[in-house]
Amino acid sequence: MKALSRSVAPASTAARSATRQGKPLEDANTLAPEMAGFRLLKLTNLMTRPFFGQFAKQHSLTLNEWRSIVVLASRPGSAAQDISASTGLHPMNISRAVIALRKRGLVEEARDPDNHRRMLLWLTTAGDALFRTIAPHSEAQNKLLFDVLEAEELAAFARTLEKLTTRAEEITRDE
């Protein structure tokens, strides 16, 4: 019986796989590695590999900590909630990242004068130095990735990403 199920399973898997291969992106609602969400996740994972290989261990930095640093470098005085909104990461993950960055002296905070419950965050000199060390490598990798697109394709991709991000924010707003 086991031998029979082994011989049947690969054939049915192969048949399913064959029908999905070459499937256009607009058919991406089927739960499979070809679906748009999986493909975006794959792209994100491929883009973060160099961070783990080159910078994470060297600087004792998590990806969420790095993403928080990137937001604070471009938007000093943001609150943790702002970092969460900018990155799409869960607030608890950002909270942990900010605590770790504070403990390492990479981030400093001050109360928001307009809302005393909010803490505003800035990179310290050490945090800014770390950003300036890693950022050129990230920017170069980003350039290598997007150099394959023509200006019109890049603009269309940016519009599509914005549209999908806005929709995802609407869908997850109450979660």
PDB file of C-alpha atoms in Angstrom:
ATOM      1  CA  MET A   1       0.000   0.000   0.000  1.00  0.00           C
ATOM      2  CA  LYS A   2       2.805   2.405   0.883  1.00  0.00           C
ATOM      3  CA  ALA A   3       4.541   1.722  -2.411  1.00  0.00           C
ATOM      4  CA  LEU A   4       1.332   2.531  -4.260  1.00  0.00           C
ATOM      5  CA  SER A   5       0.814   5.828  -2.441  1.00  0.00           C
ATOM      6  CA  ARG A   6       4.425   6.783  -3.112  1.00  0.00           C
ATOM      7  CA  SER A   7       4.036   6.177  -6.804  1.00  0.00           C
ATOM      8  CA  VAL A   8       0.703   8.028  -6.959  1.00  0.00           C
ATOM      9  CA  ALA A   9       1.705  11.084  -4.905  1.00  0.00           C
ATOM     10  CA  PRO A  10       4.584  12.239  -7.114  1.00  0.00           C
ATOM     11  CA  ALA A  11       2.485  11.818 -10.239  1.00  0.00           C
ATOM     12  CA  SER A  12      -0.375  13.902  -8.852  1.00  0.00           C
ATOM     13  CA  THR A  13       2.086  16.463  -7.493  1.00  0.00           C
ATOM     14  CA  ALA A  14       3.814  16.602 -10.862  1.00  0.00           C
ATOM     15  CA  ALA A  15       0.460  17.021 -12.603  1.00  0.00           C
ATOM     16  CA  ARG A  16      -0.532  19.881 -10.303  1.00  0.00           C
ATOM     17  CA  SER A  17       2.868  21.485 -10.699  1.00  0.00           C
ATOM     18  CA  ALA A  18       2.698  21.202 -14.477  1.00  0.00           C
ATOM     19  CA  THR A  19      -0.640  23.012 -14.575  1.00  0.00           C
ATOM     20  CA  ARG A  20       0.744  25.849 -12.405  1.00  0.00           C
ATOM     21  CA  GLN A  21       4.024  26.338 -14.238  1.00  0.00           C
ATOM     22  CA  GLY A  22       4.020  29.331 -16.498  1.00  0.00           C
ATOM     23  CA  LYS A  23       0.898  30.654 -14.814  1.00  0.00           C
ATOM     24  CA  PRO A  24       0.654  34.410 -15.342  1.00  0.00           C
ATOM     25  CA  LEU A  25       0.770  36.731 -12.335  1.00  0.00           C
ATOM     26  CA  GLU A  26      -2.934  37.601 -12.697  1.00  0.00           C
ATOM     27  CA  ASP A  27      -3.754  33.982 -11.774  1.00  0.00           C
ATOM     28  CA  ALA A  28      -1.851  34.494  -8.544  1.00  0.00           C
ATOM     29  CA  ASN A  29      -4.831  33.937  -6.226  1.00  0.00           C
ATOM     30  CA  THR A  30      -4.128  30.194  -6.060  1.00  0.00           C
ATOM     31  CA  LEU A  31      -2.200  29.352  -2.913  1.00  0.00           C
ATOM     32  CA  ALA A  32       1.106  28.269  -4.418  1.00  0.00           C
ATOM     33  CA  PRO A  33       4.672  29.568  -4.703  1.00  0.00           C
ATOM     34  CA  GLU A  34       3.633  31.254  -7.952  1.00  0.00           C
ATOM     35  CA  MET A  35       1.123  33.548  -6.242  1.00  0.00           C
ATOM     36  CA  ALA A  36       2.021  37.241  -6.119  1.00  0.00           C
ATOM     37  CA  GLY A  37       2.419  37.360  -2.326  1.00  0.00           C
ATOM     38  CA  PHE A  38       4.878  34.448  -2.372  1.00  0.00           C
ATOM     39  CA  ARG A  39       6.812  36.068  -5.204  1.00  0.00           C
ATOM     40  CA  LEU A  40       7.046  39.363  -3.309  1.00  0.00           C
ATOM     41  CA  LEU A  41       8.169  37.462  -0.212  1.00  0.00           C
ATOM     42  CA  LYS A  42      10.803  35.646  -2.264  1.00  0.00           C
ATOM     43  CA  LEU A  43      12.068  38.950  -3.650  1.00  0.00           C
ATOM     44  CA  THR A  44      12.252  40.407  -0.141  1.00  0.00           C
ATOM     45  CA  ASN A  45      14.062  37.342   1.175  1.00  0.00           C
ATOM     46  CA  LEU A  46      16.568  37.412  -1.680  1.00  0.00           C
ATOM     47  CA  MET A  47      17.189  41.112  -1.088  1.00  0.00           C
ATOM     48  CA  THR A  48      17.850  40.594   2.635  1.00  0.00           C
ATOM     49  CA  ARG A  49      20.321  37.709   2.189  1.00  0.00           C
ATOM     50  CA  PRO A  50      23.372  39.976   1.880  1.00  0.00           C
ATOM     51  CA  PHE A  51      22.377  41.706   5.132  1.00  0.00           C
ATOM     52  CA  PHE A  52      22.499  38.396   6.980  1.00  0.00           C
ATOM     53  CA  GLY A  53      25.684  37.306   5.266  1.00  0.00           C
ATOM     54  CA  GLN A  54      27.580  40.544   5.625  1.00  0.00           C
ATOM     55  CA  PHE A  55      26.194  42.765   8.345  1.00  0.00           C
ATOM     56  CA  ALA A  56      23.978  40.994  10.869  1.00  0.00           C
ATOM     57  CA  LYS A  57      26.732  39.094  12.665  1.00  0.00           C
ATOM     58  CA  GLN A  58      29.412  41.707  12.125  1.00  0.00           C
ATOM     59  CA  HIS A  59      27.303  44.424  13.761  1.00  0.00           C
ATOM     60  CA  SER A  60      25.144  42.225  16.045  1.00  0.00           C
ATOM     61  CA  LEU A  61      22.081  43.620  14.322  1.00  0.00           C
ATOM     62  CA  THR A  62      18.723  42.055  13.500  1.00  0.00           C
ATOM     63  CA  LEU A  63      16.850  42.862  10.328  1.00  0.00           C
ATOM     64  CA  ASN A  64      14.122  44.629  12.328  1.00  0.00           C
ATOM     65  CA  GLU A  65      16.755  46.726  14.093  1.00  0.00           C
ATOM     66  CA  TRP A  66      18.271  47.646  10.719  1.00  0.00           C
ATOM     67  CA  ARG A  67      14.865  48.547   9.296  1.00  0.00           C
ATOM     68  CA  SER A  68      14.225  50.755  12.332  1.00  0.00           C
ATOM     69  CA  ILE A  69      17.580  52.469  11.813  1.00  0.00           C
ATOM     70  CA  VAL A  70      16.746  53.102   8.153  1.00  0.00           C
ATOM     71  CA  VAL A  71      13.443  54.751   9.081  1.00  0.00           C
ATOM     72  CA  LEU A  72      15.070  56.896  11.785  1.00  0.00           C
ATOM     73  CA  ALA A  73      17.853  57.950   9.425  1.00  0.00           C
ATOM     74  CA  SER A  74      15.325  59.286   6.950  1.00  0.00           C
ATOM     75  CA  ARG A  75      12.693  60.403   9.486  1.00  0.00           C
ATOM     76  CA  PRO A  76      14.397  61.501  12.711  1.00  0.00           C
ATOM     77  CA  GLY A  77      12.011  62.065  15.585  1.00  0.00           C
ATOM     78  CA  SER A  78       9.684  59.230  14.609  1.00  0.00           C
ATOM     79  CA  ALA A  79       7.882  57.197  17.240  1.00  0.00           C
ATOM     80  CA  ALA A  80       7.916  53.391  17.322  1.00  0.00           C
ATOM     81  CA  GLN A  81       4.361  53.468  15.911  1.00  0.00           C
ATOM     82  CA  ASP A  82       5.659  55.478  12.949  1.00  0.00           C
ATOM     83  CA  ILE A  83       8.407  52.927  12.326  1.00  0.00           C
ATOM     84  CA  SER A  84       5.814  50.151  12.436  1.00  0.00           C
ATOM     85  CA  ALA A  85       3.633  52.020   9.931  1.00  0.00           C
ATOM     86  CA  SER A  86       6.610  52.703   7.638  1.00  0.00           C
ATOM     87  CA  THR A  87       7.847  49.115   7.628  1.00  0.00           C
ATOM     88  CA  GLY A  88       4.602  47.178   7.959  1.00  0.00           C
ATOM     89  CA  LEU A  89       6.159  45.269  10.854  1.00  0.00           C
ATOM     90  CA  HIS A  90       4.143  44.361  13.927  1.00  0.00           C
ATOM     91  CA  PRO A  91       4.447  47.017  16.677  1.00  0.00           C
ATOM     92  CA  MET A  92       5.776  44.433  19.155  1.00  0.00           C
ATOM     93  CA  ASN A  93       8.653  43.578  16.789  1.00  0.00           C
ATOM     94  CA  ILE A  94       9.512  47.254  16.454  1.00  0.00           C
ATOM     95  CA  SER A  95       9.286  47.729  20.213  1.00  0.00           C
ATOM     96  CA  ARG A  96      11.809  44.933  20.743  1.00  0.00           C
ATOM     97  CA  ALA A  97      14.098  46.346  18.065  1.00  0.00           C
ATOM     98  CA  VAL A  98      13.964  49.853  19.564  1.00  0.00           C
ATOM     99  CA  ILE A  99      14.681  48.526  23.067  1.00  0.00           C
ATOM    100  CA  ALA A 100      17.733  46.665  21.751  1.00  0.00           C
ATOM    101  CA  LEU A 101      18.944  49.727  19.818  1.00  0.00           C
ATOM    102  CA  ARG A 102      18.502  51.914  22.903  1.00  0.00           C
ATOM    103  CA  LYS A 103      20.445  49.474  25.086  1.00  0.00           C
ATOM    104  CA  ARG A 104      23.305  49.539  22.563  1.00  0.00           C
ATOM    105  CA  GLY A 105      23.331  53.332  22.479  1.00  0.00           C
ATOM    106  CA  LEU A 106      22.291  53.516  18.827  1.00  0.00           C
ATOM    107  CA  VAL A 107      18.980  55.290  19.489  1.00  0.00           C
ATOM    108  CA  GLU A 108      17.943  57.992  21.930  1.00  0.00           C
ATOM    109  CA  GLU A 109      14.444  59.104  22.868  1.00  0.00           C
ATOM    110  CA  ALA A 110      12.508  62.060  24.196  1.00  0.00           C
ATOM    111  CA  ARG A 111       8.846  62.625  25.048  1.00  0.00           C
ATOM    112  CA  ASP A 112       6.712  64.076  22.301  1.00  0.00           C
ATOM    113  CA  PRO A 113       5.859  67.595  23.534  1.00  0.00           C
ATOM    114  CA  ASP A 114       2.445  67.354  21.850  1.00  0.00           C
ATOM    115  CA  ASN A 115       1.581  63.888  23.174  1.00  0.00           C
ATOM    116  CA  HIS A 116       3.353  62.911  26.385  1.00  0.00           C
ATOM    117  CA  ARG A 117       2.495  59.235  25.904  1.00  0.00           C
ATOM    118  CA  ARG A 118       4.620  59.034  22.740  1.00  0.00           C
ATOM    119  CA  MET A 119       8.377  58.694  22.764  1.00  0.00           C
ATOM    120  CA  LEU A 120      10.187  60.184  19.791  1.00  0.00           C
ATOM    121  CA  LEU A 121      13.356  58.500  18.582  1.00  0.00           C
ATOM    122  CA  TRP A 122      16.587  59.648  16.977  1.00  0.00           C
ATOM    123  CA  LEU A 123      19.765  57.909  15.955  1.00  0.00           C
ATOM    124  CA  THR A 124      22.708  58.679  18.202  1.00  0.00           C
ATOM    125  CA  THR A 125      26.090  59.492  16.682  1.00  0.00           C
ATOM    126  CA  ALA A 126      26.919  55.771  16.903  1.00  0.00           C
ATOM    127  CA  GLY A 127      23.585  54.842  15.295  1.00  0.00           C
ATOM    128  CA  ASP A 128      24.158  57.303  12.474  1.00  0.00           C
ATOM    129  CA  ALA A 129      27.690  55.955  11.955  1.00  0.00           C
ATOM    130  CA  LEU A 130      26.316  52.406  11.725  1.00  0.00           C
ATOM    131  CA  PHE A 131      23.706  53.556   9.211  1.00  0.00           C
ATOM    132  CA  ARG A 132      26.391  55.255   7.112  1.00  0.00           C
ATOM    133  CA  THR A 133      28.469  52.063   7.185  1.00  0.00           C
ATOM    134  CA  ILE A 134      25.729  49.731   5.953  1.00  0.00           C
ATOM    135  CA  ALA A 135      23.560  52.021   3.801  1.00  0.00           C
ATOM    136  CA  PRO A 136      25.920  52.284   0.793  1.00  0.00           C
ATOM    137  CA  HIS A 137      25.897  48.497   0.434  1.00  0.00           C
ATOM    138  CA  SER A 138      22.095  48.367   0.618  1.00  0.00           C
ATOM    139  CA  GLU A 139      21.785  51.220  -1.863  1.00  0.00           C
ATOM    140  CA  ALA A 140      24.204  49.529  -4.281  1.00  0.00           C
ATOM    141  CA  GLN A 141      22.260  46.274  -4.085  1.00  0.00           C
ATOM    142  CA  ASN A 142      19.001  48.154  -4.658  1.00  0.00           C
ATOM    143  CA  LYS A 143      20.518  49.823  -7.720  1.00  0.00           C
ATOM    144  CA  LEU A 144      21.692  46.468  -9.104  1.00  0.00           C
ATOM    145  CA  LEU A 145      18.212  45.036  -8.709  1.00  0.00           C
ATOM    146  CA  PHE A 146      16.304  47.901 -10.297  1.00  0.00           C
ATOM    147  CA  ASP A 147      18.790  48.605 -13.094  1.00  0.00           C
ATOM    148  CA  VAL A 148      17.058  45.810 -15.019  1.00  0.00           C
ATOM    149  CA  LEU A 149      13.929  47.993 -15.349  1.00  0.00           C
ATOM    150  CA  GLU A 150      13.413  50.860 -17.761  1.00  0.00           C
ATOM    151  CA  ALA A 151      12.299  54.163 -16.231  1.00  0.00           C
ATOM    152  CA  GLU A 152       8.679  53.582 -17.310  1.00  0.00           C
ATOM    153  CA  GLU A 153       8.696  50.050 -15.866  1.00  0.00           C
ATOM    154  CA  LEU A 154      10.122  51.294 -12.584  1.00  0.00           C
ATOM    155  CA  ALA A 155       7.480  54.025 -12.368  1.00  0.00           C
ATOM    156  CA  ALA A 156       4.703  51.495 -13.112  1.00  0.00           C
ATOM    157  CA  PHE A 157       6.159  49.094 -10.528  1.00  0.00           C
ATOM    158  CA  ALA A 158       6.294  51.866  -7.918  1.00  0.00           C
ATOM    159  CA  ARG A 159       2.646  52.758  -8.624  1.00  0.00           C
ATOM    160  CA  THR A 160       1.621  49.107  -8.398  1.00  0.00           C
ATOM    161  CA  LEU A 161       3.491  48.624  -5.121  1.00  0.00           C
ATOM    162  CA  GLU A 162       1.853  51.738  -3.684  1.00  0.00           C
ATOM    163  CA  LYS A 163      -1.578  50.505  -4.724  1.00  0.00           C
ATOM    164  CA  LEU A 164      -0.975  47.041  -3.220  1.00  0.00           C
ATOM    165  CA  THR A 165       0.502  48.497  -0.034  1.00  0.00           C
ATOM    166  CA  THR A 166      -2.488  50.791   0.423  1.00  0.00           C
ATOM    167  CA  ARG A 167      -4.836  47.852  -0.080  1.00  0.00           C
ATOM    168  CA  ALA A 168      -2.895  45.656   2.375  1.00  0.00           C
ATOM    169  CA  GLU A 169      -3.059  48.458   4.949  1.00  0.00           C
ATOM    170  CA  GLU A 170      -6.834  48.671   4.459  1.00  0.00           C
ATOM    171  CA  ILE A 171      -7.232  44.902   4.826  1.00  0.00           C
ATOM    172  CA  THR A 172      -5.099  44.684   7.965  1.00  0.00           C
ATOM    173  CA  ARG A 173      -6.161  47.954   9.619  1.00  0.00           C
ATOM    174  CA  ASP A 174      -8.383  46.289  12.214  1.00  0.00           C
ATOM    175  CA  GLU A 175      -6.046  43.395  13.030  1.00  0.00           C
TER     176      GLU A 175
END
